[in-house]
């Protein structure tokens, strides 16, 4: 994709809407919708890198209640002709075809390559990548197993959704959350993952979420790893302006 002059590509992740409750996350949802409303003026594309919701599960005829404001805004932006790409995170990994059928937004379950203005990007949520995090990786295999999902669908939504929301908020083994401080390059699993990928192929930028910590790390002088942070504590996102990608922070007036 060639980005027209004056247009930008936006990357955002980890809103965790619905946590710790619908009511408490409502102000964050309103700020996010306002931001979407602002960036649509110059957005060439928008990437949502997972954990938009703190929990999401699609039954055959039901989805979690709420999130009307953000879903409506995404539908409006997509209908206006601006591409939106959604990558599932570890909290919304049970997303199936609701976004694709209702909003016409493609959903990806693994990192994908993109090219903008001859710059190569590897984009994803970031969970379960790189060395370590073995407990979460084992748990993810259970959660994504077709038989496990089939069993869970037998729970009525009035029981299944509140139960999952409770564990999503309380259980860090499920969330995969880490302390929000930089651990050093040798202990940051996503940095290790990026370095290993560079042994196979060059990428100008790696864009991930999941870590909740805004990071911009030079990997080899030619490639950069960017973590988009979150919309809970940092309110950060990344922008590609046609030449370079950098982290931005929502202003206090937004």
Tab-separated table of N, CA and C in Angstrom, residues 72-211:
chain	number	residue	atom	x	y	z
A	72	UNK	N	-19.928	1.025	16.864
A	72	UNK	CA	-20.561	1.920	15.903
A	72	UNK	C	-19.561	2.817	15.206
A	73	UNK	N	-18.583	3.310	15.945
A	73	UNK	CA	-17.572	4.181	15.337
A	73	UNK	C	-16.698	3.410	14.360
A	74	UNK	N	-16.331	2.183	14.703
A	74	UNK	CA	-15.535	1.366	13.787
A	74	UNK	C	-16.315	1.080	12.508
A	75	UNK	N	-17.613	0.795	12.639
A	75	UNK	CA	-18.443	0.554	11.462
A	75	UNK	C	-18.506	1.795	10.585
A	76	UNK	N	-18.669	2.961	11.205
A	76	UNK	CA	-18.725	4.215	10.458
A	76	UNK	C	-17.433	4.472	9.686
A	77	UNK	N	-16.299	4.271	10.360
A	77	UNK	CA	-15.004	4.523	9.715
A	77	UNK	C	-14.769	3.546	8.575
A	78	UNK	N	-15.063	2.263	8.824
A	78	UNK	CA	-14.868	1.268	7.768
A	78	UNK	C	-15.791	1.548	6.586
A	79	UNK	N	-17.033	1.933	6.849
A	79	UNK	CA	-17.971	2.236	5.771
A	79	UNK	C	-17.554	3.458	4.965
A	80	UNK	N	-16.741	4.324	5.574
A	80	UNK	CA	-16.270	5.516	4.864
A	80	UNK	C	-15.144	5.197	3.889
A	81	UNK	N	-14.636	3.956	3.942
A	81	UNK	CA	-13.593	3.544	3.008
A	81	UNK	C	-12.211	3.413	3.598
A	82	UNK	N	-12.060	3.653	4.903
A	82	UNK	CA	-10.749	3.537	5.560
A	82	UNK	C	-10.554	2.089	6.011
A	83	UNK	N	-9.489	1.423	5.569
A	83	UNK	CA	-9.251	0.036	5.983
A	83	UNK	C	-8.975	-0.059	7.487
A	84	UNK	N	-9.543	-1.062	8.118
A	84	UNK	CA	-9.277	-1.371	9.518
A	84	UNK	C	-8.899	-2.845	9.602
A	85	UNK	N	-7.836	-3.130	10.355
A	85	UNK	CA	-7.371	-4.503	10.516
A	85	UNK	C	-7.374	-4.833	12.006
A	86	UNK	N	-7.925	-5.993	12.352
A	86	UNK	CA	-8.021	-6.385	13.758
A	86	UNK	C	-7.209	-7.656	14.004
A	87	UNK	N	-6.329	-7.600	15.011
A	87	UNK	CA	-5.564	-8.761	15.438
A	87	UNK	C	-6.064	-9.178	16.821
A	88	UNK	N	-6.455	-10.427	16.963
A	88	UNK	CA	-6.968	-10.867	18.260
A	88	UNK	C	-5.836	-10.898	19.272
A	89	UNK	N	-6.184	-10.572	20.510
A	89	UNK	CA	-5.232	-10.665	21.609
A	89	UNK	C	-5.542	-11.858	22.484
A	90	UNK	N	-4.880	-11.944	23.619
A	90	UNK	CA	-5.122	-13.070	24.511
A	90	UNK	C	-6.430	-12.927	25.283
A	91	UNK	N	-7.033	-11.739	25.278
A	91	UNK	CA	-8.325	-11.564	25.939
A	91	UNK	C	-9.497	-11.678	24.971
A	92	UNK	N	-9.259	-11.462	23.686
A	92	UNK	CA	-10.348	-11.588	22.713
A	92	UNK	C	-10.020	-12.636	21.649
A	93	UNK	N	-9.268	-13.667	22.083
A	93	UNK	CA	-8.811	-14.691	21.132
A	93	UNK	C	-9.940	-15.584	20.641
A	94	UNK	N	-11.115	-15.510	21.301
A	94	UNK	CA	-12.252	-16.320	20.857
A	94	UNK	C	-13.101	-15.574	19.838
A	95	UNK	N	-12.546	-14.547	19.235
A	95	UNK	CA	-13.265	-13.841	18.178
A	95	UNK	C	-13.298	-14.711	16.920
A	96	UNK	N	-14.475	-14.759	16.282
A	96	UNK	CA	-14.622	-15.566	15.077
A	96	UNK	C	-14.927	-14.664	13.879
A	97	UNK	N	-16.187	-14.584	13.468
A	97	UNK	CA	-16.506	-13.857	12.243
A	97	UNK	C	-17.424	-12.661	12.458
A	98	UNK	N	-17.676	-12.278	13.726
A	98	UNK	CA	-18.595	-11.166	13.981
A	98	UNK	C	-18.080	-9.863	13.365
A	99	UNK	N	-16.804	-9.555	13.584
A	99	UNK	CA	-16.235	-8.323	13.015
A	99	UNK	C	-16.247	-8.365	11.489
A	100	UNK	N	-15.965	-9.526	10.938
A	100	UNK	CA	-15.899	-9.640	9.484
A	100	UNK	C	-17.283	-9.517	8.854
A	101	UNK	N	-18.289	-10.115	9.479
A	101	UNK	CA	-19.625	-10.098	8.893
A	101	UNK	C	-20.386	-8.804	9.190
A	102	UNK	N	-20.257	-8.283	10.413
A	102	UNK	CA	-21.029	-7.108	10.804
A	102	UNK	C	-20.330	-5.791	10.465
A	103	UNK	N	-18.995	-5.769	10.553
A	103	UNK	CA	-18.252	-4.527	10.359
A	103	UNK	C	-17.384	-4.541	9.105
A	104	UNK	N	-17.274	-5.700	8.462
A	104	UNK	CA	-16.415	-5.847	7.279
A	104	UNK	C	-14.954	-5.547	7.614
A	105	UNK	N	-14.545	-5.936	8.832
A	105	UNK	CA	-13.169	-5.741	9.288
A	105	UNK	C	-12.485	-7.105	9.352
A	106	UNK	N	-11.410	-7.307	8.605
A	106	UNK	CA	-10.713	-8.605	8.653
A	106	UNK	C	-10.085	-8.854	10.017
A	107	UNK	N	-10.118	-10.102	10.444
A	107	UNK	CA	-9.605	-10.507	11.745
A	107	UNK	C	-8.450	-11.485	11.538
A	108	UNK	N	-7.334	-11.229	12.225
A	108	UNK	CA	-6.143	-12.069	12.108
A	108	UNK	C	-5.809	-12.679	13.465
A	109	UNK	N	-5.412	-13.945	13.442
A	109	UNK	CA	-5.077	-14.660	14.668
A	109	UNK	C	-3.572	-14.855	14.828
A	110	UNK	N	-2.810	-14.457	13.847
A	110	UNK	CA	-1.353	-14.561	13.906
A	110	UNK	C	-0.737	-13.293	13.310
A	111	UNK	N	0.539	-13.022	13.607
A	111	UNK	CA	1.195	-11.847	13.007
A	111	UNK	C	1.175	-11.917	11.488
A	112	UNK	N	1.074	-10.754	10.866
A	112	UNK	CA	1.040	-10.654	9.411
A	112	UNK	C	2.007	-9.583	8.926
A	113	UNK	N	2.501	-9.789	7.704
A	113	UNK	CA	3.398	-8.818	7.080
A	113	UNK	C	2.601	-7.805	6.263
A	114	UNK	N	3.048	-6.561	6.305
A	114	UNK	CA	2.466	-5.495	5.498
A	114	UNK	C	3.603	-4.634	4.952
A	115	UNK	N	3.315	-3.933	3.869
A	115	UNK	CA	4.305	-3.025	3.302
A	115	UNK	C	3.637	-1.690	3.002
A	116	UNK	N	4.215	-0.629	3.525
A	116	UNK	CA	3.733	0.719	3.289
A	116	UNK	C	4.897	1.579	2.817
A	117	UNK	N	4.736	2.178	1.658
A	117	UNK	CA	5.781	3.057	1.109
A	117	UNK	C	7.156	2.386	1.133
A	118	UNK	N	7.172	1.116	0.732
A	118	UNK	CA	8.409	0.328	0.653
A	118	UNK	C	9.048	0.055	2.018
A	119	UNK	N	8.291	0.246	3.090
A	119	UNK	CA	8.735	-0.124	4.429
A	119	UNK	C	7.997	-1.403	4.826
A	120	UNK	N	8.725	-2.377	5.345
A	120	UNK	CA	8.111	-3.653	5.711
A	120	UNK	C	7.775	-3.681	7.202
A	121	UNK	N	6.581	-4.182	7.498
A	121	UNK	CA	6.085	-4.247	8.868
A	121	UNK	C	5.689	-5.679	9.198
A	122	UNK	N	6.005	-6.128	10.406
A	122	UNK	CA	5.430	-7.356	10.943
A	122	UNK	C	4.546	-6.931	12.107
A	123	UNK	N	3.257	-7.262	12.018
A	123	UNK	CA	2.260	-6.716	12.928
A	123	UNK	C	1.503	-7.844	13.616
A	124	UNK	N	1.235	-7.696	14.911
A	124	UNK	CA	0.453	-8.683	15.636
A	124	UNK	C	0.169	-8.209	17.041
A	125	UNK	N	-0.472	-9.079	17.830
A	125	UNK	CA	-0.722	-8.717	19.225
A	125	UNK	C	0.534	-8.914	20.057
A	126	UNK	N	1.136	-10.097	19.954
A	126	UNK	CA	2.399	-10.325	20.642
A	126	UNK	C	2.365	-11.410	21.697
A	127	UNK	N	1.196	-11.941	22.020
A	127	UNK	CA	1.130	-12.956	23.065
A	127	UNK	C	1.682	-14.283	22.571
A	128	UNK	N	2.411	-14.955	23.451
A	128	UNK	CA	2.919	-16.288	23.139
A	128	UNK	C	4.063	-16.326	22.156
A	129	UNK	N	4.668	-15.182	21.852
A	129	UNK	CA	5.784	-15.135	20.909
A	129	UNK	C	7.109	-15.100	21.665
A	130	UNK	N	8.127	-15.635	21.035
A	130	UNK	CA	9.447	-15.606	21.645
A	130	UNK	C	9.619	-16.690	22.694
A	131	UNK	N	10.788	-16.731	23.343
A	131	UNK	CA	11.053	-17.734	24.372
A	131	UNK	C	10.299	-17.398	25.660
A	132	UNK	N	10.173	-18.359	26.542
A	132	UNK	CA	9.542	-18.103	27.831
A	132	UNK	C	8.029	-18.078	27.755
A	133	UNK	N	7.414	-17.606	28.873
A	133	UNK	CA	5.954	-17.495	28.983
A	133	UNK	C	5.278	-18.840	28.748
A	134	UNK	N	5.908	-19.908	29.242
A	134	UNK	CA	5.431	-21.257	28.925
A	134	UNK	C	4.067	-21.556	29.528
A	135	UNK	N	3.800	-21.010	30.723
A	135	UNK	CA	2.510	-21.250	31.350
A	135	UNK	C	1.373	-20.716	30.505
A	136	UNK	N	1.545	-19.501	29.990
A	136	UNK	CA	0.507	-18.928	29.148
A	136	UNK	C	0.389	-19.693	27.835
A	137	UNK	N	1.508	-20.106	27.254
A	137	UNK	CA	1.456	-20.833	25.990
A	137	UNK	C	0.676	-22.134	26.129
A	138	UNK	N	0.864	-22.826	27.254
A	138	UNK	CA	0.099	-24.060	27.483
A	138	UNK	C	-1.387	-23.738	27.641
A	139	UNK	N	-1.679	-22.666	28.373
A	139	UNK	CA	-3.065	-22.289	28.584
A	139	UNK	C	-3.734	-21.864	27.281
A	140	UNK	N	-2.985	-21.186	26.415
A	140	UNK	CA	-3.547	-20.742	25.141
A	140	UNK	C	-3.930	-21.938	24.274
A	141	UNK	N	-3.137	-23.002	24.321
A	141	UNK	CA	-3.469	-24.190	23.547
A	141	UNK	C	-4.801	-24.787	24.006
A	142	UNK	N	-5.037	-24.739	25.322
A	142	UNK	CA	-6.306	-25.240	25.850
A	142	UNK	C	-7.455	-24.345	25.397
A	143	UNK	N	-7.262	-23.023	25.532
A	143	UNK	CA	-8.330	-22.084	25.199
A	143	UNK	C	-8.703	-22.118	23.726
A	144	UNK	N	-7.738	-22.335	22.856
A	144	UNK	CA	-8.002	-22.295	21.417
A	144	UNK	C	-8.336	-23.665	20.845
A	145	UNK	N	-8.311	-24.688	21.680
A	145	UNK	CA	-8.668	-26.022	21.220
A	145	UNK	C	-10.139	-26.056	20.809
A	146	UNK	N	-10.467	-26.542	19.614
A	146	UNK	CA	-11.869	-26.566	19.162
A	146	UNK	C	-12.803	-27.275	20.126
A	147	UNK	N	-12.335	-28.354	20.761
A	147	UNK	CA	-13.187	-29.074	21.699
A	147	UNK	C	-13.472	-28.230	22.936
A	148	UNK	N	-12.461	-27.486	23.415
A	148	UNK	CA	-12.662	-26.609	24.572
A	148	UNK	C	-13.686	-25.529	24.249
A	149	UNK	N	-13.595	-24.953	23.064
A	149	UNK	CA	-14.552	-23.915	22.670
A	149	UNK	C	-15.957	-24.502	22.522
A	150	UNK	N	-16.044	-25.708	22.004
A	150	UNK	CA	-17.341	-26.363	21.852
A	150	UNK	C	-17.989	-26.605	23.213
A	151	UNK	N	-17.195	-27.063	24.176
A	151	UNK	CA	-17.712	-27.291	25.522
A	151	UNK	C	-18.192	-25.980	26.151
A	152	UNK	N	-17.411	-24.923	25.981
A	152	UNK	CA	-17.756	-23.648	26.605
A	152	UNK	C	-19.068	-23.097	26.056
A	153	UNK	N	-19.335	-23.344	24.789
A	153	UNK	CA	-20.568	-22.824	24.190
A	153	UNK	C	-21.823	-23.445	24.806
A	154	UNK	N	-21.662	-24.568	25.515
A	154	UNK	CA	-22.812	-25.174	26.161
A	154	UNK	C	-23.221	-24.413	27.413
A	155	UNK	N	-22.333	-23.551	27.914
A	155	UNK	CA	-22.713	-22.690	29.027
A	155	UNK	C	-23.603	-21.569	28.507
A	156	UNK	N	-24.692	-21.316	29.166
A	156	UNK	CA	-25.558	-20.207	28.760
A	156	UNK	C	-24.774	-18.904	28.870
A	157	UNK	N	-24.951	-17.948	27.922
A	157	UNK	CA	-24.209	-16.682	27.973
A	157	UNK	C	-24.346	-15.954	29.300
A	158	UNK	N	-25.513	-16.062	29.956
A	158	UNK	CA	-25.695	-15.382	31.240
A	158	UNK	C	-24.785	-15.949	32.318
A	159	UNK	N	-24.297	-17.146	32.114
A	159	UNK	CA	-23.334	-17.757	33.034
A	159	UNK	C	-21.920	-17.689	32.478
A	160	UNK	N	-21.776	-18.056	31.209
A	160	UNK	CA	-20.445	-18.157	30.614
A	160	UNK	C	-19.718	-16.832	30.529
A	161	UNK	N	-20.415	-15.754	30.146
A	161	UNK	CA	-19.755	-14.459	29.981
A	161	UNK	C	-19.311	-13.868	31.316
A	162	UNK	N	-20.179	-13.793	32.354
A	162	UNK	CA	-19.706	-13.263	33.636
A	162	UNK	C	-18.582	-14.092	34.248
A	163	UNK	N	-18.648	-15.404	34.085
A	163	UNK	CA	-17.600	-16.272	34.626
A	163	UNK	C	-16.260	-15.965	33.973
A	164	UNK	N	-16.261	-15.864	32.647
A	164	UNK	CA	-15.016	-15.577	31.931
A	164	UNK	C	-14.516	-14.181	32.250
A	165	UNK	N	-15.424	-13.221	32.383
A	165	UNK	CA	-15.005	-11.860	32.722
A	165	UNK	C	-14.339	-11.817	34.086
A	166	UNK	N	-14.863	-12.577	35.021
A	166	UNK	CA	-14.279	-12.621	36.362
A	166	UNK	C	-12.836	-13.118	36.309
A	167	UNK	N	-12.612	-14.244	35.630
A	167	UNK	CA	-11.267	-14.794	35.558
A	167	UNK	C	-10.346	-13.922	34.706
A	168	UNK	N	-10.904	-13.268	33.691
A	168	UNK	CA	-10.098	-12.404	32.835
A	168	UNK	C	-9.493	-11.257	33.626
A	169	UNK	N	-10.273	-10.704	34.553
A	169	UNK	CA	-9.803	-9.583	35.361
A	169	UNK	C	-8.877	-10.057	36.481
A	170	UNK	N	-9.213	-11.196	37.104
A	170	UNK	CA	-8.520	-11.615	38.324
A	170	UNK	C	-7.267	-12.442	38.085
A	171	UNK	N	-7.241	-13.214	37.012
A	171	UNK	CA	-6.189	-14.217	36.855
A	171	UNK	C	-5.099	-13.741	35.914
A	172	UNK	N	-3.920	-13.442	36.439
A	172	UNK	CA	-2.828	-12.964	35.596
A	172	UNK	C	-2.264	-14.070	34.721
A	173	UNK	N	-2.461	-15.320	35.097
A	173	UNK	CA	-2.010	-16.413	34.230
A	173	UNK	C	-2.789	-16.404	32.922
A	174	UNK	N	-4.067	-16.001	33.011
A	174	UNK	CA	-4.870	-15.903	31.799
A	174	UNK	C	-4.487	-14.659	31.015
A	175	UNK	N	-4.321	-13.551	31.726
A	175	UNK	CA	-4.065	-12.287	31.033
A	175	UNK	C	-2.683	-12.258	30.412
A	176	UNK	N	-1.726	-12.961	31.025
A	176	UNK	CA	-0.366	-12.893	30.514
A	176	UNK	C	0.315	-11.587	30.834
A	177	UNK	N	-0.297	-10.778	31.714
A	177	UNK	CA	0.266	-9.468	32.029
A	177	UNK	C	1.584	-9.601	32.766
A	178	UNK	N	2.454	-8.649	32.511
A	178	UNK	CA	3.725	-8.565	33.210
A	178	UNK	C	3.810	-7.207	33.893
A	179	UNK	N	4.805	-7.042	34.736
A	179	UNK	CA	4.991	-5.744	35.363
A	179	UNK	C	5.251	-4.689	34.301
A	180	UNK	N	4.730	-3.496	34.552
A	180	UNK	CA	4.869	-2.430	33.580
A	180	UNK	C	6.180	-1.676	33.791
A	181	UNK	N	7.242	-2.415	33.700
A	181	UNK	CA	8.567	-1.806	33.717
A	181	UNK	C	9.457	-2.585	32.762
A	182	UNK	N	10.402	-1.888	32.165
A	182	UNK	CA	11.274	-2.525	31.189
A	182	UNK	C	12.184	-3.518	31.889
A	183	UNK	N	12.207	-4.750	31.382
A	183	UNK	CA	12.948	-5.827	32.033
A	183	UNK	C	14.374	-5.976	31.525
A	184	UNK	N	14.728	-5.202	30.499
A	184	UNK	CA	16.021	-5.388	29.856
A	184	UNK	C	15.856	-6.223	28.605
A	185	UNK	N	16.630	-5.936	27.590
A	185	UNK	CA	16.426	-6.579	26.292
A	185	UNK	C	16.517	-8.096	26.343
A	186	UNK	N	17.349	-8.625	27.232
A	186	UNK	CA	17.512	-10.074	27.292
A	186	UNK	C	16.315	-10.765	27.929
A	187	UNK	N	15.474	-10.022	28.654
A	187	UNK	CA	14.325	-10.617	29.325
A	187	UNK	C	13.003	-10.220	28.682
A	188	UNK	N	13.062	-9.359	27.692
A	188	UNK	CA	11.844	-8.972	26.985
A	188	UNK	C	11.634	-9.951	25.836
A	189	UNK	N	10.622	-10.820	25.978
A	189	UNK	CA	10.437	-11.914	25.026
A	189	UNK	C	10.137	-11.422	23.624
A	190	UNK	N	9.413	-10.341	23.493
A	190	UNK	CA	9.105	-9.840	22.155
A	190	UNK	C	10.336	-9.289	21.457
A	191	UNK	N	11.243	-8.708	22.203
A	191	UNK	CA	12.497	-8.255	21.595
A	191	UNK	C	13.287	-9.454	21.084
A	192	UNK	N	13.330	-10.526	21.881
A	192	UNK	CA	14.022	-11.734	21.446
A	192	UNK	C	13.368	-12.326	20.203
A	193	UNK	N	12.044	-12.297	20.172
A	193	UNK	CA	11.313	-12.791	18.993
A	193	UNK	C	11.683	-11.976	17.755
A	194	UNK	N	11.701	-10.665	17.887
A	194	UNK	CA	12.032	-9.803	16.745
A	194	UNK	C	13.442	-10.067	16.242
A	195	UNK	N	14.373	-10.218	17.154
A	195	UNK	CA	15.760	-10.479	16.738
A	195	UNK	C	15.866	-11.802	15.983
A	196	UNK	N	15.114	-12.800	16.419
A	196	UNK	CA	15.147	-14.089	15.718
A	196	UNK	C	14.520	-13.979	14.336
A	197	UNK	N	13.445	-13.198	14.222
A	197	UNK	CA	12.826	-13.011	12.915
A	197	UNK	C	13.771	-12.293	11.955
A	198	UNK	N	14.574	-11.389	12.472
A	198	UNK	CA	15.515	-10.668	11.618
A	198	UNK	C	16.606	-11.571	11.067
A	199	UNK	N	16.831	-12.714	11.703
A	199	UNK	CA	17.796	-13.678	11.169
A	199	UNK	C	17.257	-14.340	9.904
A	200	UNK	N	15.929	-14.311	9.738
A	200	UNK	CA	15.300	-14.930	8.573
A	200	UNK	C	15.011	-13.917	7.473
A	201	UNK	N	14.643	-12.684	7.873
A	201	UNK	CA	14.187	-11.700	6.901
A	201	UNK	C	14.255	-10.308	7.510
A	202	UNK	N	14.497	-9.315	6.687
A	202	UNK	CA	14.529	-7.941	7.187
A	202	UNK	C	13.121	-7.363	7.297
A	203	UNK	N	12.873	-6.697	8.405
A	203	UNK	CA	11.669	-5.893	8.591
A	203	UNK	C	12.105	-4.518	9.086
A	204	UNK	N	11.474	-3.501	8.559
A	204	UNK	CA	11.784	-2.156	9.044
A	204	UNK	C	11.171	-1.919	10.420
A	205	UNK	N	9.967	-2.462	10.620
A	205	UNK	CA	9.279	-2.243	11.886
A	205	UNK	C	8.552	-3.502	12.351
A	206	UNK	N	8.615	-3.723	13.663
A	206	UNK	CA	7.789	-4.712	14.333
A	206	UNK	C	6.805	-3.939	15.208
A	207	UNK	N	5.516	-4.179	15.009
A	207	UNK	CA	4.478	-3.486	15.775
A	207	UNK	C	3.676	-4.501	16.575
A	208	UNK	N	3.757	-4.417	17.907
A	208	UNK	CA	3.023	-5.326	18.770
A	208	UNK	C	2.388	-4.577	19.934
A	209	UNK	N	1.423	-5.248	20.563
A	209	UNK	CA	0.825	-4.769	21.799
A	209	UNK	C	1.174	-5.744	22.895
A	210	UNK	N	0.156	-6.131	23.699
A	210	UNK	CA	0.248	-7.166	24.718
A	210	UNK	C	1.062	-6.754	25.944
A	211	UNK	N	2.177	-6.097	25.731
A	211	UNK	CA	3.106	-5.795	26.831
A	211	UNK	C	2.581	-4.697	27.748
